[in-house]
């Protein structure tokens, strides 16, 4: 009885302490890229902030995805420099949860990736609130040493595209 109860107790303790959730700082700031669940809701936020979405397509088996999360996205989140200027999300293409797309339709993550012709991970897209690509995508990790600079250049291009377009009303 004790042998079977102890693992359950330890799992419950870990869950209660938040060990199975996304890493958070003491002030509640998420340090990992948030998994996309409702892109229509995210689009409303993008319209209000006049901000593009930086959307990472990743996979559980992808070591390069983990590398850019650890070495690029996490420091970017921690810096706070992009907090008000982009919406950063991730879609795990091998995930099983369904996703609400920009139009409100419920789709699988794999079907959503197929819609954007994403076949390699990591792939990072730069999208407007209607889900249109507004800057060149980044596929793979050619040189990790320069990835943050390339990403920053693409973000600036996406923000310039948003700034040049007329404001839209949130749905």
PDB file of C-alpha atoms in Angstrom:
ATOM      1  CA  UNK A   1       0.000   0.000   0.000  1.00  0.00           C
ATOM      2  CA  UNK A   2       2.758   2.449   0.924  1.00  0.00           C
ATOM      3  CA  UNK A   3       4.773   1.597  -2.186  1.00  0.00           C
ATOM      4  CA  UNK A   4       1.911   2.451  -4.532  1.00  0.00           C
ATOM      5  CA  UNK A   5       0.811   5.489  -2.531  1.00  0.00           C
ATOM      6  CA  UNK A   6       4.234   7.154  -2.387  1.00  0.00           C
ATOM      7  CA  UNK A   7       4.655   7.705  -6.161  1.00  0.00           C
ATOM      8  CA  UNK A   8       1.132   9.108  -6.357  1.00  0.00           C
ATOM      9  CA  UNK A   9       1.846  11.378  -3.394  1.00  0.00           C
ATOM     10  CA  UNK A  10       5.093  12.614  -4.984  1.00  0.00           C
ATOM     11  CA  UNK A  11       3.361  13.320  -8.294  1.00  0.00           C
ATOM     12  CA  UNK A  12       0.617  15.262  -6.512  1.00  0.00           C
ATOM     13  CA  UNK A  13       3.229  17.267  -4.595  1.00  0.00           C
ATOM     14  CA  UNK A  14       5.116  18.079  -7.797  1.00  0.00           C
ATOM     15  CA  UNK A  15       1.869  19.158  -9.461  1.00  0.00           C
ATOM     16  CA  UNK A  16       0.921  21.322  -6.465  1.00  0.00           C
ATOM     17  CA  UNK A  17       4.321  22.990  -6.550  1.00  0.00           C
ATOM     18  CA  UNK A  18       3.919  23.706 -10.259  1.00  0.00           C
ATOM     19  CA  UNK A  19       6.767  21.504 -11.401  1.00  0.00           C
ATOM     20  CA  UNK A  20       4.778  20.294 -14.412  1.00  0.00           C
ATOM     21  CA  UNK A  21       3.801  23.743 -15.664  1.00  0.00           C
ATOM     22  CA  UNK A  22       5.694  26.161 -17.904  1.00  0.00           C
ATOM     23  CA  UNK A  23       8.590  27.798 -16.070  1.00  0.00           C
ATOM     24  CA  UNK A  24       7.667  31.094 -14.413  1.00  0.00           C
ATOM     25  CA  UNK A  25       9.683  33.808 -12.754  1.00  0.00           C
ATOM     26  CA  UNK A  26       8.793  34.912  -9.236  1.00  0.00           C
ATOM     27  CA  UNK A  27       6.703  37.790 -10.622  1.00  0.00           C
ATOM     28  CA  UNK A  28       4.654  35.399 -12.786  1.00  0.00           C
ATOM     29  CA  UNK A  29       6.337  36.116 -16.127  1.00  0.00           C
ATOM     30  CA  UNK A  30       6.376  33.015 -18.328  1.00  0.00           C
ATOM     31  CA  UNK A  31       9.920  32.171 -19.450  1.00  0.00           C
ATOM     32  CA  UNK A  32       9.012  29.702 -22.211  1.00  0.00           C
ATOM     33  CA  UNK A  33       7.172  30.379 -25.447  1.00  0.00           C
ATOM     34  CA  UNK A  34       3.456  29.991 -24.826  1.00  0.00           C
ATOM     35  CA  UNK A  35       1.756  27.222 -26.779  1.00  0.00           C
ATOM     36  CA  UNK A  36      -0.913  28.620 -29.117  1.00  0.00           C
ATOM     37  CA  UNK A  37      -4.449  27.501 -28.323  1.00  0.00           C
ATOM     38  CA  UNK A  38      -6.707  30.284 -29.635  1.00  0.00           C
ATOM     39  CA  UNK A  39      -5.207  32.334 -32.454  1.00  0.00           C
ATOM     40  CA  UNK A  40      -8.447  34.272 -32.921  1.00  0.00           C
ATOM     41  CA  UNK A  41      -8.158  35.545 -29.348  1.00  0.00           C
ATOM     42  CA  UNK A  42      -4.459  36.301 -29.902  1.00  0.00           C
ATOM     43  CA  UNK A  43      -5.408  38.218 -33.075  1.00  0.00           C
ATOM     44  CA  UNK A  44      -7.654  40.539 -31.058  1.00  0.00           C
ATOM     45  CA  UNK A  45      -4.704  41.327 -28.811  1.00  0.00           C
ATOM     46  CA  UNK A  46      -2.505  41.879 -31.869  1.00  0.00           C
ATOM     47  CA  UNK A  47      -5.004  44.376 -33.321  1.00  0.00           C
ATOM     48  CA  UNK A  48      -5.223  46.327 -30.053  1.00  0.00           C
ATOM     49  CA  UNK A  49      -1.429  46.495 -29.749  1.00  0.00           C
ATOM     50  CA  UNK A  50      -0.744  46.792 -33.491  1.00  0.00           C
ATOM     51  CA  UNK A  51       1.729  43.956 -33.013  1.00  0.00           C
ATOM     52  CA  UNK A  52       2.704  41.046 -35.273  1.00  0.00           C
ATOM     53  CA  UNK A  53       2.736  37.439 -34.167  1.00  0.00           C
ATOM     54  CA  UNK A  54       6.006  35.532 -34.083  1.00  0.00           C
ATOM     55  CA  UNK A  55       4.854  31.925 -34.424  1.00  0.00           C
ATOM     56  CA  UNK A  56       7.317  29.095 -33.861  1.00  0.00           C
ATOM     57  CA  UNK A  57       6.478  25.674 -35.273  1.00  0.00           C
ATOM     58  CA  UNK A  58       8.299  23.084 -33.183  1.00  0.00           C
ATOM     59  CA  UNK A  59       8.292  19.361 -32.466  1.00  0.00           C
ATOM     60  CA  UNK A  60       9.056  17.315 -29.379  1.00  0.00           C
ATOM     61  CA  UNK A  61      11.904  15.478 -31.155  1.00  0.00           C
ATOM     62  CA  UNK A  62      13.488  18.683 -32.526  1.00  0.00           C
ATOM     63  CA  UNK A  63      16.742  19.510 -30.725  1.00  0.00           C
ATOM     64  CA  UNK A  64      17.133  22.748 -32.698  1.00  0.00           C
ATOM     65  CA  UNK A  65      13.696  23.855 -31.472  1.00  0.00           C
ATOM     66  CA  UNK A  66      14.853  23.381 -27.893  1.00  0.00           C
ATOM     67  CA  UNK A  67      18.088  25.194 -28.678  1.00  0.00           C
ATOM     68  CA  UNK A  68      16.388  28.334 -30.025  1.00  0.00           C
ATOM     69  CA  UNK A  69      13.943  28.297 -27.108  1.00  0.00           C
ATOM     70  CA  UNK A  70      16.811  28.124 -24.592  1.00  0.00           C
ATOM     71  CA  UNK A  71      19.305  30.411 -26.324  1.00  0.00           C
ATOM     72  CA  UNK A  72      17.082  32.912 -28.143  1.00  0.00           C
ATOM     73  CA  UNK A  73      13.421  32.984 -27.105  1.00  0.00           C
ATOM     74  CA  UNK A  74      13.890  32.591 -23.346  1.00  0.00           C
ATOM     75  CA  UNK A  75      16.434  35.456 -23.097  1.00  0.00           C
ATOM     76  CA  UNK A  76      14.163  37.511 -25.361  1.00  0.00           C
ATOM     77  CA  UNK A  77      11.211  36.925 -23.008  1.00  0.00           C
ATOM     78  CA  UNK A  78      13.319  37.644 -19.929  1.00  0.00           C
ATOM     79  CA  UNK A  79      14.588  40.934 -21.385  1.00  0.00           C
ATOM     80  CA  UNK A  80      11.039  42.267 -21.652  1.00  0.00           C
ATOM     81  CA  UNK A  81      12.077  44.209 -24.768  1.00  0.00           C
ATOM     82  CA  UNK A  82       9.363  42.612 -26.909  1.00  0.00           C
ATOM     83  CA  UNK A  83       6.582  42.333 -24.327  1.00  0.00           C
ATOM     84  CA  UNK A  84       4.431  45.075 -25.905  1.00  0.00           C
ATOM     85  CA  UNK A  85       5.630  44.824 -29.503  1.00  0.00           C
ATOM     86  CA  UNK A  86       4.994  41.194 -30.549  1.00  0.00           C
ATOM     87  CA  UNK A  87       2.785  38.247 -29.661  1.00  0.00           C
ATOM     88  CA  UNK A  88       5.047  35.201 -29.332  1.00  0.00           C
ATOM     89  CA  UNK A  89       3.458  31.760 -29.661  1.00  0.00           C
ATOM     90  CA  UNK A  90       4.468  28.189 -30.458  1.00  0.00           C
ATOM     91  CA  UNK A  91       2.670  25.355 -32.201  1.00  0.00           C
ATOM     92  CA  UNK A  92       3.961  21.869 -31.455  1.00  0.00           C
ATOM     93  CA  UNK A  93       3.136  20.093 -34.696  1.00  0.00           C
ATOM     94  CA  UNK A  94       3.220  16.725 -32.970  1.00  0.00           C
ATOM     95  CA  UNK A  95       0.857  17.915 -30.232  1.00  0.00           C
ATOM     96  CA  UNK A  96      -2.578  16.364 -29.876  1.00  0.00           C
ATOM     97  CA  UNK A  97      -4.587  19.336 -28.579  1.00  0.00           C
ATOM     98  CA  UNK A  98      -6.825  21.070 -31.075  1.00  0.00           C
ATOM     99  CA  UNK A  99      -6.241  24.693 -32.031  1.00  0.00           C
ATOM    100  CA  UNK A 100      -8.600  27.573 -32.862  1.00  0.00           C
ATOM    101  CA  UNK A 101      -7.221  29.258 -35.977  1.00  0.00           C
ATOM    102  CA  UNK A 102      -7.404  32.945 -36.939  1.00  0.00           C
ATOM    103  CA  UNK A 103     -10.890  32.507 -38.440  1.00  0.00           C
ATOM    104  CA  UNK A 104     -12.189  30.689 -35.365  1.00  0.00           C
ATOM    105  CA  UNK A 105     -12.218  27.202 -36.905  1.00  0.00           C
ATOM    106  CA  UNK A 106     -11.016  24.288 -34.777  1.00  0.00           C
ATOM    107  CA  UNK A 107      -8.149  22.421 -36.474  1.00  0.00           C
ATOM    108  CA  UNK A 108      -5.390  19.996 -35.592  1.00  0.00           C
ATOM    109  CA  UNK A 109      -1.934  21.432 -35.111  1.00  0.00           C
ATOM    110  CA  UNK A 110      -0.641  19.293 -37.957  1.00  0.00           C
ATOM    111  CA  UNK A 111      -3.340  20.566 -40.348  1.00  0.00           C
ATOM    112  CA  UNK A 112      -2.563  24.143 -39.344  1.00  0.00           C
ATOM    113  CA  UNK A 113       1.137  23.573 -40.098  1.00  0.00           C
ATOM    114  CA  UNK A 114       0.207  22.043 -43.470  1.00  0.00           C
ATOM    115  CA  UNK A 115      -1.845  25.135 -44.296  1.00  0.00           C
ATOM    116  CA  UNK A 116       1.346  27.208 -44.013  1.00  0.00           C
ATOM    117  CA  UNK A 117       3.435  24.536 -45.784  1.00  0.00           C
ATOM    118  CA  UNK A 118       5.567  23.977 -42.708  1.00  0.00           C
ATOM    119  CA  UNK A 119       7.399  20.687 -43.077  1.00  0.00           C
ATOM    120  CA  UNK A 120      10.610  21.356 -41.119  1.00  0.00           C
ATOM    121  CA  UNK A 121      11.093  22.412 -37.528  1.00  0.00           C
ATOM    122  CA  UNK A 122      11.888  24.885 -36.281  1.00  0.00           C
ATOM    123  CA  UNK A 123      10.074  27.226 -38.630  1.00  0.00           C
ATOM    124  CA  UNK A 124       9.221  30.726 -37.440  1.00  0.00           C
ATOM    125  CA  UNK A 125       6.502  32.757 -39.162  1.00  0.00           C
ATOM    126  CA  UNK A 126       5.731  36.456 -38.834  1.00  0.00           C
ATOM    127  CA  UNK A 127       1.990  37.022 -39.155  1.00  0.00           C
ATOM    128  CA  UNK A 128      -0.562  39.810 -39.052  1.00  0.00           C
ATOM    129  CA  UNK A 129      -3.881  39.527 -37.188  1.00  0.00           C
ATOM    130  CA  UNK A 130      -5.481  37.798 -40.162  1.00  0.00           C
ATOM    131  CA  UNK A 131      -2.785  35.134 -40.301  1.00  0.00           C
ATOM    132  CA  UNK A 132      -0.979  36.489 -43.371  1.00  0.00           C
ATOM    133  CA  UNK A 133       2.807  36.235 -43.554  1.00  0.00           C
ATOM    134  CA  UNK A 134       4.241  39.762 -43.404  1.00  0.00           C
ATOM    135  CA  UNK A 135       7.975  39.029 -43.252  1.00  0.00           C
ATOM    136  CA  UNK A 136      10.124  36.199 -44.612  1.00  0.00           C
ATOM    137  CA  UNK A 137       9.899  33.002 -42.587  1.00  0.00           C
ATOM    138  CA  UNK A 138      12.888  31.486 -40.836  1.00  0.00           C
ATOM    139  CA  UNK A 139      13.366  27.755 -41.375  1.00  0.00           C
ATOM    140  CA  UNK A 140      15.945  25.742 -39.478  1.00  0.00           C
ATOM    141  CA  UNK A 141      18.890  27.119 -37.538  1.00  0.00           C
ATOM    142  CA  UNK A 142      21.709  27.895 -39.977  1.00  0.00           C
ATOM    143  CA  UNK A 143      23.936  29.559 -37.348  1.00  0.00           C
ATOM    144  CA  UNK A 144      22.788  29.779 -33.741  1.00  0.00           C
ATOM    145  CA  UNK A 145      25.346  32.535 -33.049  1.00  0.00           C
ATOM    146  CA  UNK A 146      23.459  34.900 -35.380  1.00  0.00           C
ATOM    147  CA  UNK A 147      19.916  33.563 -34.956  1.00  0.00           C
ATOM    148  CA  UNK A 148      18.834  36.296 -32.521  1.00  0.00           C
ATOM    149  CA  UNK A 149      20.023  39.011 -34.912  1.00  0.00           C
ATOM    150  CA  UNK A 150      18.206  37.403 -37.853  1.00  0.00           C
ATOM    151  CA  UNK A 151      15.080  37.054 -35.726  1.00  0.00           C
ATOM    152  CA  UNK A 152      15.280  40.683 -34.615  1.00  0.00           C
ATOM    153  CA  UNK A 153      15.616  41.831 -38.241  1.00  0.00           C
ATOM    154  CA  UNK A 154      12.516  39.835 -39.228  1.00  0.00           C
ATOM    155  CA  UNK A 155      10.573  41.194 -36.245  1.00  0.00           C
ATOM    156  CA  UNK A 156      11.426  44.759 -37.262  1.00  0.00           C
ATOM    157  CA  UNK A 157      10.283  44.017 -40.810  1.00  0.00           C
ATOM    158  CA  UNK A 158       6.992  42.555 -39.524  1.00  0.00           C
ATOM    159  CA  UNK A 159       6.430  45.548 -37.229  1.00  0.00           C
ATOM    160  CA  UNK A 160       7.100  47.938 -40.123  1.00  0.00           C
ATOM    161  CA  UNK A 161       4.512  46.078 -42.201  1.00  0.00           C
ATOM    162  CA  UNK A 162       1.935  46.443 -39.401  1.00  0.00           C
ATOM    163  CA  UNK A 163       2.787  50.133 -38.956  1.00  0.00           C
ATOM    164  CA  UNK A 164       2.356  50.777 -42.693  1.00  0.00           C
ATOM    165  CA  UNK A 165      -1.073  49.130 -42.837  1.00  0.00           C
ATOM    166  CA  UNK A 166      -4.293  50.899 -41.826  1.00  0.00           C
ATOM    167  CA  UNK A 167      -5.551  50.043 -38.323  1.00  0.00           C
ATOM    168  CA  UNK A 168      -8.213  47.337 -38.154  1.00  0.00           C
ATOM    169  CA  UNK A 169     -10.975  46.934 -35.604  1.00  0.00           C
ATOM    170  CA  UNK A 170     -10.848  43.972 -33.219  1.00  0.00           C
ATOM    171  CA  UNK A 171     -13.648  41.440 -33.735  1.00  0.00           C
TER     172      UNK A 171
END
